[in-house]
mmCIF file of C-alpha atoms in Angstrom:
data_model
loop_
_atom_site.group_PDB
_atom_site.id
_atom_site.type_symbol
_atom_site.label_atom_id
_atom_site.label_comp_id
_atom_site.label_asym_id
_atom_site.label_seq_id
_atom_site.Cartn_x
_atom_site.Cartn_y
_atom_site.Cartn_z
ATOM 1 C CA MET A 1 -13.652 -15.629 37.510
ATOM 2 C CA LEU A 2 -10.021 -14.774 36.708
ATOM 3 C CA LEU A 3 -8.933 -11.437 38.164
ATOM 4 C CA SER A 4 -5.951 -9.199 37.686
ATOM 5 C CA PRO A 5 -4.151 -9.138 41.064
ATOM 6 C CA ARG A 6 -3.399 -5.427 40.564
ATOM 7 C CA THR A 7 -6.785 -4.043 39.498
ATOM 8 C CA LEU A 8 -9.067 -6.947 40.538
ATOM 9 C CA ASP A 9 -10.854 -6.487 37.220
ATOM 10 C CA LEU A 10 -11.550 -9.479 34.998
ATOM 11 C CA TYR A 11 -8.407 -10.862 33.414
ATOM 12 C CA PRO A 12 -8.719 -12.751 30.084
ATOM 13 C CA GLY A 13 -5.887 -15.165 30.790
ATOM 14 C CA ILE A 14 -7.458 -18.608 30.549
ATOM 15 C CA ASP A 15 -4.861 -20.020 28.128
ATOM 16 C CA SER A 16 -1.947 -19.080 30.400
ATOM 17 C CA VAL A 17 -3.803 -20.404 33.442
ATOM 18 C CA LEU A 18 -4.533 -23.761 31.798
ATOM 19 C CA ASP A 19 -0.908 -24.055 30.633
ATOM 20 C CA ARG A 20 0.266 -23.638 34.226
ATOM 21 C CA LEU A 21 -2.251 -26.139 35.601
ATOM 22 C CA ALA A 22 -1.963 -28.851 32.926
ATOM 23 C CA GLU A 23 -4.964 -30.804 34.310
ATOM 24 C CA PRO A 24 -7.471 -30.907 31.436
ATOM 25 C CA THR A 25 -9.977 -33.108 33.267
ATOM 26 C CA THR A 26 -10.237 -30.701 36.208
ATOM 27 C CA TYR A 27 -9.710 -27.251 34.684
ATOM 28 C CA ARG A 28 -11.456 -26.202 31.496
ATOM 29 C CA ARG A 29 -12.415 -23.219 29.405
ATOM 30 C CA GLU A 30 -15.841 -21.682 29.616
ATOM 31 C CA LEU A 31 -17.482 -19.104 27.366
ATOM 32 C CA ARG A 32 -15.085 -16.233 28.109
ATOM 33 C CA GLU A 33 -11.324 -15.962 28.462
ATOM 34 C CA ALA A 34 -11.769 -14.562 31.991
ATOM 35 C CA GLN A 35 -13.549 -17.712 33.212
ATOM 36 C CA LEU A 36 -12.183 -20.953 34.609
ATOM 37 C CA GLU A 37 -14.402 -24.017 34.986
ATOM 38 C CA ILE A 38 -13.487 -26.462 37.760
ATOM 39 C CA VAL A 39 -14.864 -29.985 37.292
ATOM 40 C CA THR A 40 -14.837 -32.729 39.921
ATOM 41 C CA GLY A 41 -14.838 -36.420 39.172
ATOM 42 C CA VAL A 42 -17.773 -38.662 40.035
ATOM 43 C CA GLU A 43 -18.120 -38.918 43.807
ATOM 44 C CA ARG A 44 -20.545 -40.910 45.941
ATOM 45 C CA ARG A 45 -20.502 -38.390 48.792
ATOM 46 C CA VAL A 46 -20.841 -34.613 48.829
ATOM 47 C CA ASP A 47 -17.964 -34.145 51.267
ATOM 48 C CA ALA A 48 -15.626 -35.903 48.806
ATOM 49 C CA ALA A 49 -16.806 -33.658 45.972
ATOM 50 C CA SER A 50 -16.388 -30.511 48.074
ATOM 51 C CA ALA A 51 -12.913 -31.647 49.145
ATOM 52 C CA ALA A 52 -12.064 -32.012 45.455
ATOM 53 C CA ILE A 53 -13.294 -28.452 44.813
ATOM 54 C CA GLU A 54 -11.229 -27.129 47.709
ATOM 55 C CA SER A 55 -8.111 -28.945 46.505
ATOM 56 C CA ALA A 56 -8.639 -27.712 42.942
ATOM 57 C CA ARG A 57 -8.966 -24.103 44.102
ATOM 58 C CA ILE A 58 -5.793 -24.384 46.167
ATOM 59 C CA ARG A 59 -3.837 -25.920 43.270
ATOM 60 C CA ALA A 60 -5.081 -23.214 40.912
ATOM 61 C CA SER A 61 -4.025 -20.465 43.325
ATOM 62 C CA ARG A 62 -0.594 -22.002 43.913
ATOM 63 C CA ALA A 63 0.117 -22.717 40.271
ATOM 64 C CA ASN A 64 -0.683 -19.161 39.243
ATOM 65 C CA GLY A 65 1.079 -17.484 42.159
ATOM 66 C CA GLY A 66 0.653 -13.732 41.850
ATOM 67 C CA PHE A 67 -0.164 -13.939 38.132
ATOM 68 C CA VAL A 68 -3.938 -14.145 38.573
ATOM 69 C CA ARG A 69 -6.525 -14.375 41.358
ATOM 70 C CA LEU A 70 -9.766 -16.337 41.479
ATOM 71 C CA ALA A 71 -13.150 -15.020 42.599
ATOM 72 C CA GLY A 72 -16.320 -17.073 42.981
ATOM 73 C CA ALA A 73 -19.657 -15.283 42.492
ATOM 74 C CA GLY A 74 -22.460 -15.170 39.948
ATOM 75 C CA THR A 75 -21.155 -11.913 38.440
ATOM 76 C CA HIS A 76 -18.225 -9.525 38.760
ATOM 77 C CA PRO A 77 -19.545 -6.587 40.815
ATOM 78 C CA ILE A 78 -17.846 -3.770 38.905
ATOM 79 C CA SER A 79 -16.410 -4.978 35.595
ATOM 80 C CA THR A 80 -17.890 -3.653 32.360
ATOM 81 C CA ASP A 81 -15.351 -5.327 30.075
ATOM 82 C CA TRP A 82 -15.968 -9.067 30.025
ATOM 83 C CA GLY A 83 -13.232 -9.917 27.547
ATOM 84 C CA ALA A 84 -13.152 -12.077 24.457
ATOM 85 C CA ILE A 85 -15.049 -15.291 23.767
ATOM 86 C CA CYS A 86 -12.855 -18.367 24.098
ATOM 87 C CA ALA A 87 -11.486 -20.089 21.016
ATOM 88 C CA GLY A 88 -13.294 -23.257 19.996
ATOM 89 C CA GLU A 89 -16.027 -24.268 17.575
ATOM 90 C CA ARG A 90 -18.778 -24.428 20.212
ATOM 91 C CA TYR A 91 -18.106 -20.931 21.513
ATOM 92 C CA ARG A 92 -17.816 -19.442 18.025
ATOM 93 C CA LEU A 93 -21.163 -20.975 17.108
ATOM 94 C CA LEU A 94 -22.706 -19.405 20.196
ATOM 95 C CA GLU A 95 -21.151 -16.042 19.400
ATOM 96 C CA ASP A 96 -22.473 -16.131 15.831
ATOM 97 C CA GLU A 97 -25.992 -17.235 16.774
ATOM 98 C CA PHE A 98 -26.461 -15.208 19.955
ATOM 99 C CA ALA A 99 -24.276 -12.187 19.272
ATOM 100 C CA TRP A 100 -25.987 -9.753 21.642
ATOM 101 C CA ALA A 101 -26.284 -12.266 24.483
ATOM 102 C CA THR A 102 -22.668 -13.416 24.359
ATOM 103 C CA ARG A 103 -21.284 -9.869 24.202
ATOM 104 C CA ARG A 104 -23.431 -8.357 26.910
ATOM 105 C CA SER A 105 -22.152 -9.950 30.096
ATOM 106 C CA MET A 106 -20.428 -12.811 31.892
ATOM 107 C CA ALA A 107 -22.238 -15.013 34.384
ATOM 108 C CA CYS A 108 -20.921 -17.900 36.514
ATOM 109 C CA GLY A 109 -22.989 -20.779 37.851
ATOM 110 C CA LEU A 110 -22.616 -23.841 40.053
ATOM 111 C CA HIS A 111 -23.853 -26.978 38.275
ATOM 112 C CA VAL A 112 -24.610 -30.065 40.342
ATOM 113 C CA HIS A 113 -25.048 -33.452 38.643
ATOM 114 C CA VAL A 114 -26.940 -36.130 40.559
ATOM 115 C CA ALA A 115 -27.213 -39.646 39.184
ATOM 116 C CA VAL A 116 -30.544 -41.497 39.265
ATOM 117 C CA GLY A 117 -30.376 -45.207 38.506
ATOM 118 C CA ARG A 118 -33.652 -45.882 36.699
ATOM 119 C CA ALA A 119 -34.795 -44.029 33.591
ATOM 120 C CA ASP A 120 -38.447 -43.822 34.681
ATOM 121 C CA THR A 121 -37.397 -42.518 38.089
ATOM 122 C CA ALA A 122 -35.061 -39.956 36.560
ATOM 123 C CA LEU A 123 -37.846 -38.531 34.400
ATOM 124 C CA ALA A 124 -40.362 -38.449 37.264
ATOM 125 C CA VAL A 125 -37.835 -36.734 39.531
ATOM 126 C CA HIS A 126 -36.976 -34.210 36.818
ATOM 127 C CA ASN A 127 -40.599 -33.249 36.387
ATOM 128 C CA ALA A 128 -41.167 -32.880 40.142
ATOM 129 C CA LEU A 129 -37.804 -31.245 40.927
ATOM 130 C CA ARG A 130 -38.727 -28.279 38.725
ATOM 131 C CA SER A 131 -41.003 -27.106 41.545
ATOM 132 C CA PHE A 132 -38.087 -26.746 43.974
ATOM 133 C CA LEU A 133 -35.785 -24.730 41.722
ATOM 134 C CA PRO A 134 -36.883 -21.435 43.354
ATOM 135 C CA GLU A 135 -35.910 -22.732 46.807
ATOM 136 C CA LEU A 136 -32.466 -23.676 45.509
ATOM 137 C CA ALA A 137 -32.131 -20.345 43.709
ATOM 138 C CA ALA A 138 -33.060 -18.358 46.818
ATOM 139 C CA LEU A 139 -30.536 -20.209 48.961
ATOM 140 C CA ALA A 140 -27.761 -19.913 46.354
ATOM 141 C CA ALA A 141 -28.334 -16.282 45.266
ATOM 142 C CA ASN A 142 -24.876 -14.681 45.021
ATOM 143 C CA SER A 143 -24.915 -11.975 42.349
ATOM 144 C CA PRO A 144 -26.523 -8.751 43.624
ATOM 145 C CA PHE A 145 -24.061 -6.325 41.997
ATOM 146 C CA PHE A 146 -23.611 -5.633 38.290
ATOM 147 C CA ASP A 147 -21.981 -2.804 36.321
ATOM 148 C CA GLY A 148 -20.729 -1.230 39.541
ATOM 149 C CA ARG A 149 -24.055 -0.891 41.315
ATOM 150 C CA ASP A 150 -26.576 -2.874 43.299
ATOM 151 C CA SER A 151 -28.992 -4.416 40.810
ATOM 152 C CA GLY A 152 -31.833 -4.556 43.337
ATOM 153 C CA LEU A 153 -31.855 -8.319 42.839
ATOM 154 C CA CYS A 154 -30.224 -10.963 44.994
ATOM 155 C CA SER A 155 -29.281 -12.854 41.828
ATOM 156 C CA ILE A 156 -29.012 -11.005 38.528
ATOM 157 C CA ARG A 157 -27.359 -13.979 36.800
ATOM 158 C CA PRO A 158 -30.695 -15.554 35.732
ATOM 159 C CA LYS A 159 -31.742 -12.277 34.083
ATOM 160 C CA LEU A 160 -28.472 -12.265 32.125
ATOM 161 C CA ASN A 161 -29.051 -15.877 31.113
ATOM 162 C CA GLU A 162 -32.520 -15.007 29.826
ATOM 163 C CA ALA A 163 -30.809 -13.409 26.829
ATOM 164 C CA MET A 164 -30.173 -16.974 25.659
ATOM 165 C CA PRO A 165 -33.013 -19.208 24.427
ATOM 166 C CA ARG A 166 -34.077 -22.305 26.351
ATOM 167 C CA SER A 167 -33.278 -20.806 29.763
ATOM 168 C CA GLY A 168 -35.185 -20.675 33.054
ATOM 169 C CA ILE A 169 -37.730 -23.265 34.162
ATOM 170 C CA PRO A 170 -37.718 -26.344 31.899
ATOM 171 C CA PRO A 171 -40.865 -27.979 30.564
ATOM 172 C CA ALA A 172 -42.083 -31.251 32.018
ATOM 173 C CA PHE A 173 -41.754 -34.242 29.709
ATOM 174 C CA PRO A 174 -44.507 -36.869 30.159
ATOM 175 C CA THR A 175 -42.356 -39.586 28.563
ATOM 176 C CA TRP A 176 -38.808 -40.085 27.334
ATOM 177 C CA ALA A 177 -40.275 -40.233 23.832
ATOM 178 C CA ASP A 178 -41.489 -36.663 24.323
ATOM 179 C CA TYR A 179 -37.988 -35.575 25.338
ATOM 180 C CA VAL A 180 -36.368 -37.333 22.377
ATOM 181 C CA GLY A 181 -39.040 -35.908 20.085
ATOM 182 C CA PHE A 182 -38.196 -32.388 21.273
ATOM 183 C CA LEU A 183 -34.480 -32.935 20.611
ATOM 184 C CA ASP A 184 -35.185 -34.391 17.156
ATOM 185 C CA TRP A 185 -37.499 -31.491 16.327
ATOM 186 C CA GLY A 186 -34.831 -28.971 17.329
ATOM 187 C CA ARG A 187 -32.067 -30.739 15.406
ATOM 188 C CA HIS A 188 -34.084 -31.250 12.224
ATOM 189 C CA GLY A 189 -35.281 -27.660 12.339
ATOM 190 C CA GLY A 190 -31.753 -26.310 12.711
ATOM 191 C CA LEU A 191 -32.543 -24.790 16.122
ATOM 192 C CA PHE A 192 -29.843 -26.544 18.157
ATOM 193 C CA PRO A 193 -27.498 -29.469 17.533
ATOM 194 C CA ASP A 194 -27.949 -31.459 20.741
ATOM 195 C CA GLY A 195 -29.093 -31.487 24.366
ATOM 196 C CA THR A 196 -26.089 -29.483 25.574
ATOM 197 C CA HIS A 197 -27.764 -26.431 24.025
ATOM 198 C CA LEU A 198 -30.662 -26.698 26.475
ATOM 199 C CA TRP A 199 -29.714 -24.066 29.057
ATOM 200 C CA TRP A 200 -32.620 -24.530 31.438
ATOM 201 C CA ASP A 201 -32.084 -24.328 35.192
ATOM 202 C CA LEU A 202 -32.519 -28.105 35.286
ATOM 203 C CA ARG A 203 -31.886 -30.536 32.479
ATOM 204 C CA LEU A 204 -31.837 -34.231 31.806
ATOM 205 C CA HIS A 205 -28.312 -35.319 30.895
ATOM 206 C CA PRO A 206 -28.451 -38.772 29.247
ATOM 207 C CA GLU A 207 -24.739 -38.627 28.346
ATOM 208 C CA HIS A 208 -23.791 -38.664 32.040
ATOM 209 C CA GLY A 209 -26.891 -40.434 33.329
ATOM 210 C CA THR A 210 -27.665 -37.511 35.624
ATOM 211 C CA LEU A 211 -30.025 -34.722 36.431
ATOM 212 C CA GLU A 212 -28.072 -31.489 36.125
ATOM 213 C CA LEU A 213 -29.165 -28.665 38.416
ATOM 214 C CA ARG A 214 -27.970 -25.371 36.934
ATOM 215 C CA VAL A 215 -29.959 -22.874 39.003
ATOM 216 C CA ALA A 216 -27.314 -21.900 41.582
ATOM 217 C CA ASP A 217 -24.939 -18.956 41.314
ATOM 218 C CA THR A 218 -21.269 -19.768 41.747
ATOM 219 C CA GLN A 219 -20.581 -19.817 45.475
ATOM 220 C CA THR A 220 -17.733 -17.893 47.070
ATOM 221 C CA GLY A 221 -16.784 -20.297 49.870
ATOM 222 C CA VAL A 222 -16.309 -24.048 49.485
ATOM 223 C CA ALA A 223 -18.595 -24.702 52.470
ATOM 224 C CA ASP A 224 -21.419 -23.018 50.552
ATOM 225 C CA VAL A 225 -20.655 -25.096 47.449
ATOM 226 C CA ALA A 226 -20.977 -28.201 49.615
ATOM 227 C CA ALA A 227 -24.229 -27.051 51.233
ATOM 228 C CA ILE A 228 -25.872 -26.398 47.851
ATOM 229 C CA ALA A 229 -24.654 -29.755 46.508
ATOM 230 C CA ALA A 230 -26.002 -31.559 49.593
ATOM 231 C CA PHE A 231 -29.346 -29.793 49.217
ATOM 232 C CA ALA A 232 -29.515 -30.843 45.558
ATOM 233 C CA GLN A 233 -28.526 -34.465 46.192
ATOM 234 C CA SER A 234 -30.942 -34.816 49.094
ATOM 235 C CA LEU A 235 -33.823 -33.350 47.090
ATOM 236 C CA VAL A 236 -33.216 -35.756 44.209
ATOM 237 C CA ALA A 237 -32.936 -38.767 46.535
ATOM 238 C CA TRP A 238 -36.053 -37.714 48.491
ATOM 239 C CA LEU A 239 -38.131 -37.474 45.324
ATOM 240 C CA ALA A 240 -36.658 -40.693 43.892
ATOM 241 C CA GLU A 241 -37.517 -42.647 47.047
ATOM 242 C CA ARG A 242 -41.080 -41.361 46.958
ATOM 243 C CA HIS A 243 -41.489 -42.284 43.294
ATOM 244 C CA GLU A 244 -40.080 -45.775 43.782
ATOM 245 C CA ALA A 245 -42.399 -46.269 46.760
ATOM 246 C CA GLY A 246 -45.314 -45.822 44.343
ATOM 247 C CA GLU A 247 -46.182 -42.196 45.045
ATOM 248 C CA ALA A 248 -47.289 -40.067 42.097
ATOM 249 C CA LEU A 249 -45.025 -37.037 42.297
ATOM 250 C CA PRO A 250 -46.713 -33.688 41.598
ATOM 251 C CA VAL A 251 -45.891 -31.917 38.354
ATOM 252 C CA HIS A 252 -46.608 -28.191 38.478
ATOM 253 C CA ASP A 253 -47.188 -25.680 35.745
ATOM 254 C CA ALA A 254 -44.051 -23.835 34.647
ATOM 255 C CA ALA A 255 -45.790 -20.455 34.901
ATOM 256 C CA ARG A 256 -46.432 -20.949 38.625
ATOM 257 C CA ILE A 257 -42.878 -22.106 39.263
ATOM 258 C CA ALA A 258 -41.580 -19.080 37.342
ATOM 259 C CA GLU A 259 -43.445 -16.733 39.685
ATOM 260 C CA ASN A 260 -41.616 -18.247 42.655
ATOM 261 C CA ALA A 261 -38.374 -18.131 40.680
ATOM 262 C CA TRP A 262 -38.784 -14.380 40.260
ATOM 263 C CA ARG A 263 -39.308 -13.954 44.004
ATOM 264 C CA ALA A 264 -36.184 -16.033 44.648
ATOM 265 C CA LEU A 265 -33.899 -13.963 42.436
ATOM 266 C CA ARG A 266 -35.446 -10.696 43.640
ATOM 267 C CA TYR A 267 -35.479 -11.289 47.398
ATOM 268 C CA GLY A 268 -33.372 -14.395 48.021
ATOM 269 C CA VAL A 269 -34.073 -15.888 51.435
ATOM 270 C CA GLN A 270 -35.598 -12.644 52.725
ATOM 271 C CA GLY A 271 -38.756 -12.779 50.615
ATOM 272 C CA TRP A 272 -41.638 -15.182 50.398
ATOM 273 C CA LEU A 273 -42.690 -18.075 48.167
ATOM 274 C CA VAL A 274 -46.162 -19.250 47.209
ATOM 275 C CA ASP A 275 -47.450 -22.797 47.589
ATOM 276 C CA LEU A 276 -47.825 -24.175 44.068
ATOM 277 C CA ASP A 277 -51.030 -25.997 44.982
ATOM 278 C CA GLY A 278 -52.727 -22.790 46.096
ATOM 279 C CA ARG A 279 -52.345 -22.964 49.866
ATOM 280 C CA GLY A 280 -51.015 -19.431 50.202
ATOM 281 C CA ALA A 281 -47.660 -17.740 50.733
ATOM 282 C CA SER A 282 -45.023 -18.223 53.408
ATOM 283 C CA PRO A 283 -41.655 -16.622 54.156
ATOM 284 C CA ALA A 284 -38.857 -18.161 52.109
ATOM 285 C CA ARG A 285 -36.843 -18.918 55.234
ATOM 286 C CA GLU A 286 -39.792 -20.781 56.754
ATOM 287 C CA ARG A 287 -40.535 -22.733 53.574
ATOM 288 C CA ILE A 288 -36.891 -23.695 52.956
ATOM 289 C CA GLY A 289 -36.330 -24.449 56.648
ATOM 290 C CA THR A 290 -39.279 -26.849 56.657
ATOM 291 C CA LEU A 291 -37.890 -28.532 53.555
ATOM 292 C CA LEU A 292 -34.458 -28.930 55.173
ATOM 293 C CA VAL A 293 -36.082 -30.689 58.142
ATOM 294 C CA GLU A 294 -37.888 -33.003 55.704
ATOM 295 C CA LEU A 295 -34.646 -33.799 53.912
ATOM 296 C CA ALA A 296 -32.553 -34.458 57.031
ATOM 297 C CA PRO A 297 -33.268 -38.229 57.260
ATOM 298 C CA VAL A 298 -32.455 -38.640 53.559
ATOM 299 C CA ALA A 299 -29.240 -36.658 53.983
ATOM 300 C CA ARG A 300 -28.324 -38.883 56.926
ATOM 301 C CA ARG A 301 -28.657 -41.983 54.735
ATOM 302 C CA LEU A 302 -26.542 -40.303 52.049
ATOM 303 C CA GLY A 303 -23.850 -39.381 54.548
ATOM 304 C CA CYS A 304 -24.235 -35.636 53.950
ATOM 305 C CA GLU A 305 -26.363 -34.562 56.928
ATOM 306 C CA HIS A 306 -23.475 -32.585 58.431
ATOM 307 C CA VAL A 307 -22.854 -30.875 55.073
ATOM 308 C CA LEU A 308 -26.542 -30.090 54.573
ATOM 309 C CA ALA A 309 -26.447 -28.328 57.952
ATOM 310 C CA GLY A 310 -24.411 -25.650 56.183
ATOM 311 C CA ALA A 311 -27.583 -24.664 54.337
ATOM 312 C CA GLN A 312 -28.829 -23.220 57.626
ATOM 313 C CA ALA A 313 -26.009 -20.679 57.447
ATOM 314 C CA LEU A 314 -27.126 -19.692 53.939
ATOM 315 C CA LEU A 315 -30.683 -19.480 55.199
ATOM 316 C CA ALA A 316 -29.571 -16.936 57.790
ATOM 317 C CA GLY A 317 -27.641 -14.967 55.173
ATOM 318 C CA ASN A 318 -26.818 -16.133 51.665
ATOM 319 C CA GLY A 319 -24.073 -14.905 49.364
ATOM 320 C CA ALA A 320 -26.049 -11.872 48.247
ATOM 321 C CA ASP A 321 -26.647 -10.817 51.849
ATOM 322 C CA ARG A 322 -22.948 -11.179 52.615
ATOM 323 C CA GLN A 323 -21.911 -9.202 49.546
ATOM 324 C CA ARG A 324 -24.183 -6.327 50.501
ATOM 325 C CA TYR A 325 -22.884 -6.402 54.060
ATOM 326 C CA VAL A 326 -19.278 -6.181 52.883
ATOM 327 C CA ALA A 327 -20.016 -3.510 50.256
ATOM 328 C CA ALA A 328 -21.779 -1.331 52.835
ATOM 329 C CA ARG A 329 -18.644 -1.361 54.997
ATOM 330 C CA GLU A 330 -15.765 -1.658 52.521
ATOM 331 C CA GLY A 331 -17.203 -0.149 49.351
ATOM 332 C CA ILE A 332 -17.684 -2.021 46.116
ATOM 333 C CA ALA A 333 -13.941 -2.185 45.389
ATOM 334 C CA GLY A 334 -13.445 -3.683 48.839
ATOM 335 C CA LEU A 335 -16.160 -6.200 48.013
ATOM 336 C CA VAL A 336 -14.199 -7.495 44.997
ATOM 337 C CA ARG A 337 -11.108 -7.863 47.164
ATOM 338 C CA TRP A 338 -13.159 -9.735 49.756
ATOM 339 C CA LEU A 339 -14.563 -12.091 47.085
ATOM 340 C CA ALA A 340 -11.042 -12.962 45.945
ATOM 341 C CA ASP A 341 -9.875 -13.539 49.514
ATOM 342 C CA ALA A 342 -12.927 -15.602 50.448
ATOM 343 C CA THR A 343 -12.701 -17.761 47.317
ATOM 344 C CA ASP A 344 -9.179 -18.931 48.178
ATOM 345 C CA PRO A 345 -9.390 -21.730 50.794
ATOM 346 C CA ARG A 346 -5.927 -20.716 52.047
ATOM 347 C CA SER A 347 -7.015 -17.167 52.866
ATOM 348 C CA PRO A 348 -7.653 -16.229 56.512
ATOM 349 C CA GLY A 349 -10.653 -14.272 55.232
ATOM 350 C CA THR A 350 -12.391 -17.365 53.943
ATOM 351 C CA PRO A 351 -15.885 -17.761 55.463
ATOM 352 C CA PRO A 352 -16.159 -20.727 57.860
#
């Protein structure tokens, strides 16, 4: 989010910011003029991708000096004026089609692309990975405040996104022909032009050859960005290895996954999740902790075991927990100031 350094409210200055940065492959527009999208290049290791994020944040802060501040979170805690929609054909089409949704709010997410080499493996992993979206969402919940008050949720961003069609838990696709058939049906029916208008929490991305995980809120600190990315990469690799070893990966009903997704956005890591095969409930921290232990050998092979260890810090207290802690002591205006400080890697207030 782009903030006014004086008021710390949202600042619709994306054009001026991009002019100062002049790096179109790294810095891009998003839906609103008060948003900045940071894009890394393709990296083989999570630590390289997180270093690129850190460097990009530092360059953005330096280039803009005192003109604008950055803040990373799923929502702005107090703003009620989200500013204009960005110029561009795509955004105007969205504004025309989804007028209420695009005017109502502004939400920021962390999207992690993970490449999978084989098409059959990618589809099998997609269908199985749907089941773990609530665990990722609970760990990455970082938007408890909205319209100047505590929403009662750890992550209100998914509820804002629900105003758009094709959001939330994606369907499973038995074959690639089923996926292509869905896209063709949508195009021919005038519902959506292409796969970039599928706003599910996880989507197949044939253009990049990746699975795109879209369930996480934007993270405030770079270390948390890295931990979520390592969790995502390790999950994909773990499922891919199992599929290529001949295991039939489970594919669960979207309605069951959605129940866990609700618990994740409501309670974050402090709630509980239910086994999708009917073996009862367990605390979210216990369930995610067990999964992290399972993923550790995979993360070691990927070279991100030390980064994945950062997920333990989020398990103890995620972004939503930290925001509430700060707001209870500094007030909600102090929280916005803290978010801006903690987003800047150069700030002494940045979380470790």
